Amino acid sequence: MSAQTGGGLATVTVYDSFLARKVAVEPQVPGQLSMYVCGPTVYNYFHIGNARPLVAFDVVARHLRARGYQVKFVRNITDVDDKIIQRAREVGEEPTAFAERWTAEYHRDYAALRCLPPDIEPRATQHIHEMHTQIEQLIARDMAYAVDGSVYFAVSHFAGYGELSKLPREELLEGARKELEPGKREPADFALWKATKPGEPAWDSPWGKGRPGWHIECSAMAEKYLGTTFDLHGGGIDLKFPHHENERAQAQGIHGCTSFAKYWIHNGFVGFRWVYGEKVLAQGSKISKSDERMRPLYQAFVARTCIERHGGEAVRLWLLTTHYRNPITFDIDVPPIGFALGNEPLDLDATACDGTDPTGSKSSGTLDESKLRLPGLEEAERRLEYAYLSMQRLADALAGQAPLTTADAGAVAPDADGWLERLYQALDDDFNTPVALAEWTAALAFVNRLLDGKLTPALAKDVRRRTLWRLQSDLLLAGKVLGICERSPAEYLAEHRVRRVTAKGLDQARIDELLTERAQARQQKDFTSSDLLRTALLDLGVEVMDTPQGMRWRVRD
Ligand SMILES: [Zn+2]
C-alpha cells in the first residue's frame, strides 16, 4: 500500500523543479490541491509539442481527483501578445476577434485530446485591473519603475531572482536582452506594462494607455483565483526561464518569499526525427516554428493534422507512453523536400538557424501529406483499437448477465486483482504514466486470455463471473484516470473505422453492401455464400468477426 497522509489520502510525490528532487506533496489545506498551469497564446493551431503539457497536466488533475483530493485547476488563455497582434495584422483581422477565433480552435483540439476543461480558464484581457493592482504594489515596494508610459520590473531589487531557473547571471541577462525595450535601467529588467503603439489594442492605466507584459498576466490571475500561495505550478520546461522566473519574482516581490507556488512541475520537450524509410534526414530536440528550415515540415507537427489522421485519443496515448519529464521523439516519415539530403542526419540543434541548409540553398518545397506517415501515432492507434476491441469483448461477455450483488462476494483471478492499485501507485510516484500503462496493457491482455479460454486451469464459473465484472469496472476506472478508453467501444470503433476507410481509400458503400449480403446469407443459414462474402471482404481489407451480439468488422492493418 502507498503511504497515507493524515487525512487518509494517498501521498503523491512530484519532482519539484525548484528543489530539483522528488518531494511528497503537502497541500496547504489538507485534502485540497490548487494548481495553476500556463495556458496557450492563441494565434495559430498548436503543435504536438504544445499538446504535451495539456495532456500531462490533465492526467495530474485526473489522478489527484481519483485519489480523493479536491482539485482547483486554473489554466489561463493569453489573448493579448506581440504574436497575436502581428498575426492579426498580417491577416487583416481585429486582434480581439482574431484571438477569440483561435481560442475556439484551441478548445476543439484540446477536447479531441480527451482533456477535461480546467475549473477556471481566465483570459488575460479580462484581468487588466488585477494586473494594474500588482504593478502598483511592485512600484510601491521599489521593485518596479515607470518610464515613458511603460513599467519595468527591477530585477536587481529582487534578491531571489534566478533561484528557480538556477541559470548563471550571464544567461539570465541573455534571456532578457531578447526583450528590446527602450528606457530599461538594466538589460535583465522586463516589462510589466507596455506603452501603447499605433494600431495595437490598448487599455487605460495609471501610466497611460498600453497593454500588459506576458509575465504579469499569470501572477495576477493565479493570485485572483488561487490566492497569494498555492500548491502546484505547471508548464513546459521552456517556460521555466524567463516566464516562470519572472512570475515568481513579481509575486514574491509583492507578497514575500514564502508566497506563490509551493511546487513547480515542468514537462519535457517533444523532439522530432525526420525519417524516410531507413534513413534519418534531420532531427532536433524541440519543434520550433521559428526555424525556417522546419517550415515545409511544419504541417506534420500541427496537432490538428495528427488528430485528423489518427484521432486525438491516440495522440494522447502516444504522449503518455513516455514519462512527462523525459524527452519524447516524434517521428515523421516523408520523402526529402528542399534540404537534408546529406549522408549524415542534419542536427537542427547543432546547426545555425538562419533559414539555410549546409549546402547553402534556401529550404523549399511543400509537404506531400499523401506521402506522410507518423509511425508513433500509427502504433498508438493500433494499441487503442486493441484496447477498445478488448473492452467490447468484455462488454459482450457480460451482456445480459446480472451485475454482482453482495451475495456474489468472493475471490477473483489473481491477475485481475491488485493491478489497478499498482496503476494508481505508479501515478502517485510523480505521475509515472509508462508504468501505469504497462499495468493497463497487462490487464487487457488478461481479458483476452480469459475470453479465449486459454487459462489453465480454467476458472470456476463463479470466479470467472466475478473476475469479468471486476476487470470491467477496474478498466473503466483506469480509463477515467488516464483519459484513455473512456468512451463506449462502439462509438470509438465506429469513428476509428471511418478514419481507416478514408486513410486506405476503401469504398464504404461497397463494404456496406457486402456486409448486408453476408448478414442475409447467415440468416438463411447459407454458410457457403457467407464464407465467400467473408473472403470478398477480406480482399477489400475488411475483417469480419461473428459474435453472439452480431457481426462486427474492422479494417485490417
Ligand atoms: Zn504563465
Coordinates of C-alpha atoms and ligand atoms in Angstrom, one line a residue:
M1 CA 0.0 0.0 0.0
S2 CA 1.1 3.5 -0.6
A3 CA 1.9 5.9 2.2
Q4 CA -1.1 7.8 3.6
T5 CA -1.4 11.4 4.7
G6 CA -3.1 12.3 8.0
G7 CA -6.3 12.9 6.1
G8 CA -6.3 9.3 4.9
L9 CA -5.4 10.2 1.3
A10 CA -2.6 8.6 -0.6
T11 CA 0.6 10.6 -0.7
V12 CA 1.6 11.9 -4.1
T13 CA 5.2 12.7 -4.8
V14 CA 6.3 15.1 -7.5
Y15 CA 9.6 16.2 -8.9
D16 CA 9.8 19.8 -7.8
S17 CA 11.9 21.8 -10.3
F18 CA 12.7 24.3 -7.7
L19 CA 14.3 21.8 -5.3
A20 CA 15.4 19.6 -8.2
R21 CA 14.2 16.5 -6.4
K22 CA 11.1 14.4 -5.7
V23 CA 9.1 15.5 -2.7
A24 CA 5.8 14.4 -1.1
V25 CA 3.1 17.0 -1.8
E26 CA 1.8 18.5 1.3
P27 CA -1.2 20.7 0.3
Q28 CA -1.7 24.0 2.0
V29 CA -5.2 22.8 3.0
P30 CA -5.2 19.1 3.7
G31 CA -7.2 17.2 1.1
Q32 CA -7.3 20.2 -1.3
L33 CA -4.9 21.0 -4.1
S34 CA -4.7 24.2 -6.0
M35 CA -2.9 24.2 -9.4
Y36 CA -2.0 26.8 -11.9
V37 CA -0.8 25.9 -15.4
C38 CA 0.3 28.4 -18.0
G39 CA -2.1 28.2 -21.0
P40 CA -1.7 28.9 -24.7
T41 CA -1.1 32.1 -26.5
V42 CA -3.9 31.8 -29.1
Y43 CA -2.8 32.8 -32.6
N44 CA -2.4 29.5 -34.5
Y45 CA -3.1 25.8 -34.4
F46 CA -0.9 24.3 -31.6
H47 CA 1.7 21.7 -32.4
I48 CA 2.4 18.3 -30.9
G49 CA 4.9 19.8 -28.5
N50 CA 2.3 22.2 -27.2
A51 CA -0.1 19.2 -26.8
R52 CA 2.2 17.6 -24.2
P53 CA 1.5 19.9 -21.2
L54 CA -2.2 19.8 -22.0
V55 CA -2.3 16.0 -21.7
A56 CA 0.3 15.8 -18.9
F57 CA -1.5 18.2 -16.5
D58 CA -4.8 16.8 -17.4
V59 CA -3.5 13.4 -16.0
V60 CA -2.2 15.2 -12.9
A61 CA -5.6 16.7 -12.2
R62 CA -7.5 13.5 -13.0
H63 CA -5.2 11.4 -10.8
L64 CA -5.3 13.8 -7.8
R65 CA -9.1 13.7 -8.0
A66 CA -9.1 9.9 -8.3
R67 CA -7.0 9.8 -5.1
G68 CA -9.7 11.9 -3.4
Y69 CA -8.2 15.4 -3.5
Q70 CA -10.4 18.3 -4.1
V71 CA -8.6 19.9 -7.0
K72 CA -8.9 23.5 -8.2
F73 CA -7.3 23.7 -11.6
V74 CA -6.7 27.1 -13.2
R75 CA -5.2 27.5 -16.7
N76 CA -5.2 30.8 -18.4
I77 CA -5.5 31.9 -22.0
T78 CA -3.1 34.6 -23.2
D79 CA -5.3 36.6 -25.6
V80 CA -3.1 39.7 -26.0
D81 CA 0.5 39.4 -27.0
D82 CA 3.0 40.5 -29.7
K83 CA 2.5 37.4 -31.8
I84 CA -1.3 37.7 -31.7
I85 CA -1.1 41.4 -32.7
Q86 CA 1.4 40.7 -35.5
R87 CA -0.5 37.7 -36.9
A88 CA -3.9 39.5 -36.7
R89 CA -2.3 42.4 -38.7
E90 CA -0.9 40.0 -41.3
V91 CA -4.3 38.6 -42.0
G92 CA -6.1 41.9 -41.6
E93 CA -8.2 40.9 -38.6
E94 CA -9.0 42.8 -35.5
P95 CA -6.8 41.3 -32.7
T96 CA -9.6 40.6 -30.2
A97 CA -11.8 38.8 -32.8
F98 CA -8.6 37.0 -34.1
A99 CA -7.7 35.7 -30.6
E100 CA -11.3 34.7 -30.0
R101 CA -11.3 32.6 -33.2
W102 CA -8.1 30.8 -32.2
T103 CA -9.4 30.2 -28.7
A104 CA -12.2 28.3 -30.2
E105 CA -9.8 26.2 -32.4
Y106 CA -7.7 25.6 -29.3
H107 CA -10.7 24.3 -27.4
R108 CA -11.6 22.0 -30.3
D109 CA -8.2 20.3 -30.3
Y110 CA -8.0 20.3 -26.6
A111 CA -11.2 18.4 -26.3
A112 CA -10.1 16.0 -29.1
L113 CA -7.1 15.1 -26.9
R114 CA -9.7 14.0 -24.2
C115 CA -8.5 16.7 -21.8
L116 CA -11.1 17.9 -19.3
P117 CA -11.7 21.6 -19.1
P118 CA -9.9 23.3 -16.2
D119 CA -12.1 24.6 -13.4
I120 CA -11.3 28.2 -14.3
E121 CA -9.9 29.4 -17.6
P122 CA -9.2 33.1 -17.1
R123 CA -8.3 35.3 -20.1
A124 CA -5.6 37.9 -19.8
T125 CA -7.7 40.7 -21.3
Q126 CA -10.3 40.3 -18.6
H127 CA -7.9 40.8 -15.8
I128 CA -6.2 44.1 -16.6
H129 CA -7.4 45.6 -13.3
E130 CA -5.8 42.8 -11.3
M131 CA -2.5 43.4 -13.2
H132 CA -2.6 47.1 -12.5
T133 CA -3.0 46.4 -8.8
Q134 CA 0.1 44.1 -8.8
I135 CA 2.1 46.6 -10.8
E136 CA 1.2 49.4 -8.4
Q137 CA 2.2 47.2 -5.4
L138 CA 5.5 46.5 -7.1
I139 CA 6.2 50.2 -7.7
A140 CA 5.3 51.0 -4.1
R141 CA 7.8 48.4 -2.9
D142 CA 10.5 49.8 -5.2
M143 CA 10.5 46.6 -7.3
A144 CA 9.4 48.3 -10.4
Y145 CA 9.7 51.7 -12.2
A146 CA 7.7 53.6 -14.8
V147 CA 9.4 55.1 -17.9
D148 CA 7.6 56.9 -20.7
G149 CA 4.3 55.0 -20.2
S150 CA 5.9 51.6 -19.7
V151 CA 6.6 49.9 -16.4
Y152 CA 9.6 47.5 -15.8
F153 CA 10.4 45.1 -13.1
A154 CA 13.8 46.0 -11.5
V155 CA 15.4 42.6 -11.4
S156 CA 18.3 43.8 -9.2
H157 CA 15.9 44.8 -6.5
F158 CA 14.6 41.2 -6.0
A159 CA 17.2 39.1 -4.2
G160 CA 15.7 35.8 -5.2
Y161 CA 15.9 36.4 -9.0
G162 CA 17.4 33.3 -10.7
E163 CA 16.6 30.9 -7.9
L164 CA 14.1 28.9 -9.9
S165 CA 16.0 28.5 -13.2
K166 CA 19.4 28.5 -11.5
L167 CA 20.9 30.0 -14.6
P168 CA 24.3 31.8 -14.4
R169 CA 24.0 35.5 -14.3
E170 CA 25.1 35.9 -17.9
E171 CA 22.3 33.7 -19.1
L172 CA 19.7 35.5 -17.0
L173 CA 20.8 38.7 -18.8
E174 CA 20.9 37.0 -22.1
G175 CA 17.3 35.9 -21.8
A176 CA 16.1 39.3 -21.0
R177 CA 18.1 41.0 -23.8
K178 CA 15.6 39.5 -26.3
E179 CA 13.0 41.9 -24.9
L180 CA 14.3 45.0 -26.6
E181 CA 12.5 47.9 -24.9
P182 CA 13.8 51.5 -24.5
G183 CA 14.1 53.0 -21.1
K184 CA 15.1 49.9 -19.2
R185 CA 17.6 50.7 -16.4
E186 CA 19.2 47.2 -16.7
P187 CA 19.1 44.7 -19.5
A188 CA 17.6 42.0 -17.3
D189 CA 14.6 44.2 -16.3
F190 CA 11.4 43.1 -18.0
A191 CA 8.2 44.8 -19.0
L192 CA 5.1 44.7 -16.7
W193 CA 3.2 47.3 -18.8
K194 CA 4.0 48.3 -22.4
A195 CA 3.2 51.8 -23.6
T196 CA 0.8 51.7 -26.5
K197 CA 2.0 51.7 -30.1
P198 CA -0.2 52.8 -33.0
G199 CA -2.7 50.1 -34.1
E200 CA -2.3 47.9 -31.1
P201 CA -5.0 47.1 -28.6
A202 CA -4.6 49.3 -25.5
W203 CA -6.1 49.8 -22.1
D204 CA -6.1 52.9 -19.8
S205 CA -3.7 52.7 -16.9
P206 CA -2.1 54.9 -14.2
W207 CA 0.9 55.1 -16.6
G208 CA -1.0 55.9 -19.8
K209 CA -2.6 53.7 -22.4
G210 CA -0.9 50.4 -23.0
R211 CA -1.1 46.7 -22.6
P212 CA 0.3 44.2 -20.1
G213 CA 3.5 42.2 -20.3
W214 CA 3.1 38.5 -20.6
H215 CA 4.6 37.5 -17.2
I216 CA 2.3 39.7 -15.0
E217 CA -0.8 38.1 -16.6
C218 CA -0.1 34.8 -14.8
S219 CA 0.9 36.3 -11.5
A220 CA -2.3 38.4 -11.4
M221 CA -4.6 35.6 -12.5
A222 CA -3.0 33.0 -10.2
E223 CA -3.5 35.3 -7.2
K224 CA -7.0 36.2 -8.1
Y225 CA -8.2 32.6 -8.3
L226 CA -5.8 30.7 -6.0
G227 CA -4.6 33.3 -3.5
T228 CA -1.1 34.6 -2.8
T229 CA 0.2 31.0 -2.2
F230 CA -1.0 27.8 -3.9
D231 CA 0.2 24.3 -4.3
L232 CA 1.3 23.3 -7.8
H233 CA 2.5 25.4 -10.7
G234 CA 3.0 23.7 -14.0
G235 CA 4.1 24.3 -17.6
G236 CA 6.6 23.3 -20.2
I237 CA 10.3 23.3 -19.3
D238 CA 10.8 26.1 -21.8
L239 CA 8.7 28.3 -19.6
K240 CA 11.0 27.9 -16.6
F241 CA 13.0 30.8 -17.8
P242 CA 12.2 33.6 -18.2
H243 CA 8.4 33.2 -17.8
H244 CA 8.2 31.3 -14.5
E245 CA 11.3 33.1 -13.0
N246 CA 9.6 36.4 -13.7
E247 CA 6.1 35.2 -12.5
R248 CA 7.8 34.2 -9.2
A249 CA 9.8 37.4 -8.9
Q250 CA 6.6 39.5 -9.4
A251 CA 4.5 37.5 -6.9
Q252 CA 7.2 37.2 -4.2
G253 CA 8.2 40.8 -4.8
I254 CA 4.8 41.8 -3.6
H255 CA 3.9 39.1 -1.0
G256 CA 7.2 37.8 0.3
C257 CA 9.4 34.8 -0.3
T258 CA 7.1 32.2 1.0
S259 CA 4.3 33.1 -1.4
F260 CA 3.4 31.8 -4.8
A261 CA 3.8 28.2 -5.9
K262 CA 4.8 25.6 -3.3
Y263 CA 5.9 23.1 -6.0
W264 CA 7.0 23.6 -9.6
I265 CA 6.3 20.9 -12.2
H266 CA 7.8 21.1 -15.7
N267 CA 7.2 18.8 -18.6
G268 CA 10.0 17.9 -21.1
F269 CA 10.2 18.7 -24.8
V270 CA 8.8 16.8 -27.8
G271 CA 11.8 16.4 -30.1
F272 CA 11.5 15.1 -33.7
R273 CA 13.2 12.9 -36.1
W274 CA 12.5 13.1 -39.9
V275 CA 13.0 9.7 -41.4
Y276 CA 12.5 8.4 -44.9
G277 CA 12.5 4.7 -44.9
E278 CA 15.7 3.6 -43.1
K279 CA 17.3 7.0 -43.5
V280 CA 17.3 9.7 -40.8
L281 CA 17.2 13.0 -42.7
A282 CA 17.1 15.5 -39.8
Q283 CA 16.4 15.7 -36.1
G284 CA 16.1 18.2 -33.3
S285 CA 15.3 18.3 -29.6
K286 CA 12.5 20.8 -29.9
I287 CA 9.8 21.6 -32.5
S288 CA 10.3 25.2 -33.5
K289 CA 8.1 27.1 -35.8
S290 CA 10.6 29.9 -35.9
D291 CA 13.3 27.7 -37.5
E292 CA 12.7 28.4 -41.2
R293 CA 14.2 25.1 -42.3
M294 CA 11.3 23.3 -40.5
R295 CA 8.6 25.3 -42.1
P296 CA 8.0 23.0 -45.0
L297 CA 7.5 20.2 -42.5
Y298 CA 5.5 22.2 -40.0
Q299 CA 2.1 20.8 -41.1
A300 CA 3.2 17.4 -39.9
F301 CA 3.8 18.7 -36.4
V302 CA 0.4 20.5 -36.1
A303 CA -1.8 18.8 -33.5
R304 CA -4.8 19.2 -35.8
T305 CA -3.1 17.2 -38.5
C306 CA -2.2 14.4 -36.0
I307 CA -5.7 14.4 -34.6
E308 CA -7.3 14.2 -38.1
R309 CA -5.0 11.3 -39.2
H310 CA -5.0 9.2 -36.0
G311 CA -7.6 10.6 -33.6
G312 CA -6.9 12.7 -30.5
E313 CA -7.1 9.8 -28.2
A314 CA -4.2 8.0 -30.0
V315 CA -2.1 11.2 -29.8
R316 CA -2.8 11.3 -26.1
L317 CA -1.8 7.6 -25.7
W318 CA 1.4 8.3 -27.6
L319 CA 2.3 11.2 -25.3
L320 CA 1.6 9.2 -22.1
T321 CA 3.9 6.3 -23.2
T322 CA 6.8 8.5 -22.0
H323 CA 7.1 10.0 -18.5
Y324 CA 6.2 13.6 -18.7
R325 CA 9.6 14.9 -17.7
N326 CA 11.6 12.8 -20.2
P327 CA 12.1 13.9 -23.8
I328 CA 10.0 12.2 -26.4
T329 CA 10.7 11.9 -30.1
F330 CA 8.0 12.4 -32.7
D331 CA 8.9 10.6 -35.9
I332 CA 7.7 11.8 -39.2
D333 CA 8.3 9.7 -42.4
V334 CA 8.1 11.6 -45.6
P335 CA 10.3 12.0 -48.7
P336 CA 13.1 14.7 -48.7
I337 CA 11.9 18.2 -49.5
G338 CA 14.2 21.1 -50.0
F339 CA 17.2 20.1 -47.9
A340 CA 18.6 17.3 -45.7
L341 CA 19.9 15.2 -48.5
G342 CA 23.4 14.7 -47.0
N343 CA 24.7 11.4 -45.7
E344 CA 24.6 12.4 -42.1
P345 CA 21.3 13.4 -40.4
L346 CA 21.0 17.1 -40.1
D347 CA 21.1 18.0 -36.5
L348 CA 18.9 21.1 -36.3
D349 CA 20.0 21.8 -32.7
A350 CA 23.7 22.0 -33.7
T351 CA 23.5 23.9 -37.0
A352 CA 22.8 27.6 -37.3
C353 CA 19.2 28.6 -37.7
D354 CA 19.4 31.1 -40.4
G355 CA 17.0 29.6 -42.8
T356 CA 19.6 27.9 -45.0
D357 CA 20.8 24.4 -45.2
P358 CA 24.5 23.4 -45.0
T359 CA 24.7 23.3 -48.8
G360 CA 23.7 27.0 -49.0
S361 CA 20.3 26.6 -50.7
K362 CA 17.1 28.0 -49.1
S363 CA 14.8 25.3 -47.9
S364 CA 11.9 25.0 -50.2
G365 CA 9.2 22.6 -51.3
T366 CA 6.0 21.7 -49.7
L367 CA 5.0 18.7 -47.6
D368 CA 3.2 16.0 -49.6
E369 CA 0.6 14.9 -47.0
S370 CA -0.3 11.9 -49.1
K371 CA 3.2 10.5 -48.5
L372 CA 3.4 11.5 -44.8
R373 CA 3.5 8.8 -42.2
L374 CA 3.6 9.2 -38.4
P375 CA 4.8 5.8 -37.2
G376 CA 4.5 6.6 -33.4
L377 CA 0.9 7.6 -33.8
E378 CA 0.1 4.7 -36.1
E379 CA 1.3 2.3 -33.4
A380 CA -0.6 4.2 -30.7
E381 CA -3.8 4.0 -32.8
R382 CA -3.3 0.2 -33.2
R383 CA -2.9 -0.1 -29.4
L384 CA -6.0 1.9 -28.8
E385 CA -8.0 -0.2 -31.3
Y386 CA -6.9 -3.3 -29.5
A387 CA -7.9 -1.8 -26.1
Y388 CA -11.4 -0.9 -27.3
L389 CA -11.8 -4.3 -29.0
S390 CA -10.9 -5.9 -25.7
M391 CA -13.4 -3.7 -23.9
Q392 CA -16.0 -4.6 -26.4
R393 CA -15.3 -8.3 -26.0
L394 CA -15.6 -7.9 -22.2
A395 CA -18.9 -6.0 -22.6
D396 CA -20.2 -8.7 -24.9
A397 CA -19.3 -11.4 -22.5
L398 CA -21.1 -9.6 -19.7
A399 CA -24.2 -8.7 -21.8
G400 CA -27.4 -10.0 -20.3
Q401 CA -25.6 -11.1 -17.1
A402 CA -26.9 -9.8 -13.8
P403 CA -24.4 -7.4 -12.1
L404 CA -22.7 -8.7 -9.0
T405 CA -24.5 -8.3 -5.6
T406 CA -23.2 -8.7 -2.1
A407 CA -24.2 -12.3 -2.3
D408 CA -21.5 -12.7 -5.0
A409 CA -18.6 -11.7 -2.7
G410 CA -15.5 -13.8 -3.2
A411 CA -12.1 -14.0 -4.8
V412 CA -11.3 -13.1 -8.4
A413 CA -8.4 -14.4 -10.5
P414 CA -5.1 -13.1 -9.1
D415 CA -4.3 -11.4 -12.5
A416 CA -7.4 -9.3 -12.1
D417 CA -6.7 -8.3 -8.6
G418 CA -4.4 -5.5 -7.4
W419 CA -3.3 -4.1 -10.8
L420 CA -5.5 -1.0 -10.5
E421 CA -3.9 -0.1 -7.1
R422 CA -0.5 -0.6 -8.7
L423 CA -1.5 1.7 -11.5
Y424 CA -2.6 4.4 -9.0
Q425 CA 0.7 3.9 -7.1
A426 CA 2.6 4.4 -10.3
L427 CA 0.8 7.7 -10.8
D428 CA 1.4 8.6 -7.1
D429 CA 5.1 8.4 -8.0
D430 CA 5.5 11.6 -9.9
F431 CA 2.7 10.6 -12.4
N432 CA 4.6 7.7 -13.9
T433 CA 2.3 7.0 -16.9
P434 CA 4.5 4.4 -18.7
V435 CA 4.3 2.2 -15.6
A436 CA 0.6 2.8 -15.3
L437 CA 0.1 2.0 -18.9
A438 CA 2.0 -1.3 -18.5
E439 CA -0.4 -2.3 -15.8
W440 CA -3.4 -1.4 -18.0
T441 CA -2.0 -3.3 -21.0
A442 CA -1.4 -6.4 -18.9
A443 CA -5.0 -6.3 -17.7
L444 CA -6.3 -6.0 -21.3
A445 CA -4.1 -9.0 -22.3
F446 CA -5.5 -10.9 -19.4
V447 CA -9.1 -10.1 -20.6
N448 CA -8.3 -11.7 -23.9
R449 CA -6.6 -14.7 -22.5
L450 CA -9.6 -15.3 -20.3
L451 CA -12.1 -14.9 -23.0
D452 CA -10.1 -17.0 -25.4
G453 CA -10.4 -19.8 -22.9
K454 CA -6.6 -20.0 -22.5
L455 CA -6.4 -20.1 -18.8
T456 CA -5.1 -23.3 -17.2
P457 CA -6.7 -24.4 -15.0
A458 CA -9.9 -22.7 -16.2
L459 CA -11.6 -20.5 -13.6
A460 CA -14.6 -21.9 -11.7
K461 CA -17.8 -20.4 -13.0
D462 CA -18.4 -18.1 -10.1
V463 CA -14.8 -16.9 -10.0
R464 CA -14.9 -16.3 -13.8
R465 CA -18.1 -14.2 -13.4
R466 CA -16.7 -12.1 -10.6
T467 CA -13.4 -11.7 -12.4
L468 CA -15.1 -10.4 -15.6
W469 CA -17.1 -7.8 -13.7
R470 CA -14.1 -6.7 -11.7
L471 CA -12.0 -6.3 -14.8
Q472 CA -14.7 -4.2 -16.5
S473 CA -15.1 -1.9 -13.5
D474 CA -11.4 -1.5 -12.9
L475 CA -10.6 -0.9 -16.6
L476 CA -13.2 1.8 -16.6
L477 CA -11.6 3.4 -13.5
A478 CA -8.1 3.2 -15.2
G479 CA -9.6 4.8 -18.3
K480 CA -11.0 7.6 -16.2
V481 CA -7.7 8.5 -14.6
L482 CA -5.6 8.1 -17.8
G483 CA -8.3 9.6 -20.1
I484 CA -7.9 6.6 -22.4
C485 CA -10.6 4.1 -23.3
E486 CA -13.3 6.1 -21.5
R487 CA -15.8 6.0 -24.4
S488 CA -18.2 3.3 -25.4
P489 CA -16.3 0.8 -27.6
A490 CA -19.0 1.0 -30.2
E491 CA -18.5 4.8 -30.5
Y492 CA -14.7 4.7 -30.7
L493 CA -14.6 1.7 -33.1
A494 CA -17.1 3.3 -35.5
E495 CA -15.0 6.5 -35.5
H496 CA -11.8 4.5 -36.0
R497 CA -13.3 2.6 -38.9
V498 CA -14.3 5.8 -40.7
R499 CA -10.7 7.1 -40.3
R500 CA -9.2 3.8 -41.6
V501 CA -11.6 3.5 -44.5
T502 CA -10.6 7.0 -45.6
A503 CA -6.9 6.5 -45.0
K504 CA -6.9 3.3 -47.1
G505 CA -9.2 4.8 -49.7
L506 CA -11.7 2.0 -49.3
D507 CA -15.2 2.1 -50.8
Q508 CA -17.6 2.3 -47.8
A509 CA -20.7 1.8 -49.9
R510 CA -19.2 -1.5 -51.3
I511 CA -18.3 -2.6 -47.8
D512 CA -21.8 -2.0 -46.5
E513 CA -23.3 -3.9 -49.5
L514 CA -21.2 -7.0 -48.8
L515 CA -21.8 -6.8 -45.1
T516 CA -25.6 -6.7 -45.7
E517 CA -25.4 -9.6 -48.1
R518 CA -23.4 -11.6 -45.7
A519 CA -25.9 -10.9 -42.8
Q520 CA -28.7 -12.1 -45.0
A521 CA -26.8 -15.3 -46.0
R522 CA -26.1 -16.1 -42.4
Q523 CA -29.8 -15.5 -41.5
Q524 CA -30.7 -18.0 -44.2
K525 CA -28.1 -20.4 -43.0
D526 CA -26.4 -20.2 -46.4
F527 CA -22.9 -20.7 -45.0
T528 CA -21.2 -21.2 -48.4
S529 CA -22.3 -17.7 -49.5
S530 CA -21.4 -16.3 -46.1
D531 CA -17.9 -17.7 -46.4
L532 CA -17.4 -16.4 -49.9
L533 CA -18.6 -13.0 -48.8
R534 CA -16.1 -13.1 -45.9
T535 CA -13.3 -13.7 -48.4
A536 CA -14.6 -10.9 -50.6
L537 CA -14.5 -8.5 -47.7
L538 CA -11.0 -9.7 -46.7
D539 CA -9.8 -9.0 -50.2
L540 CA -11.0 -5.4 -49.7
G541 CA -9.0 -5.3 -46.4
V542 CA -12.0 -5.8 -44.1
E543 CA -12.0 -8.4 -41.4
V544 CA -15.4 -9.7 -40.1
M545 CA -15.9 -11.1 -36.6
D546 CA -19.1 -13.1 -35.8
T547 CA -20.1 -12.6 -32.2
P548 CA -23.3 -13.5 -30.2
Q549 CA -24.1 -9.8 -30.5
G550 CA -23.9 -10.0 -34.3
M551 CA -21.4 -9.3 -37.0
R552 CA -18.6 -6.8 -36.2
W553 CA -15.9 -5.6 -38.6
R554 CA -12.6 -3.8 -38.7
V555 CA -10.2 -2.5 -41.3
R556 CA -7.1 -4.7 -41.4
D557 CA -3.6 -3.2 -40.9
Ligands
ZN1 ZN 2.4 31.7 -17.0

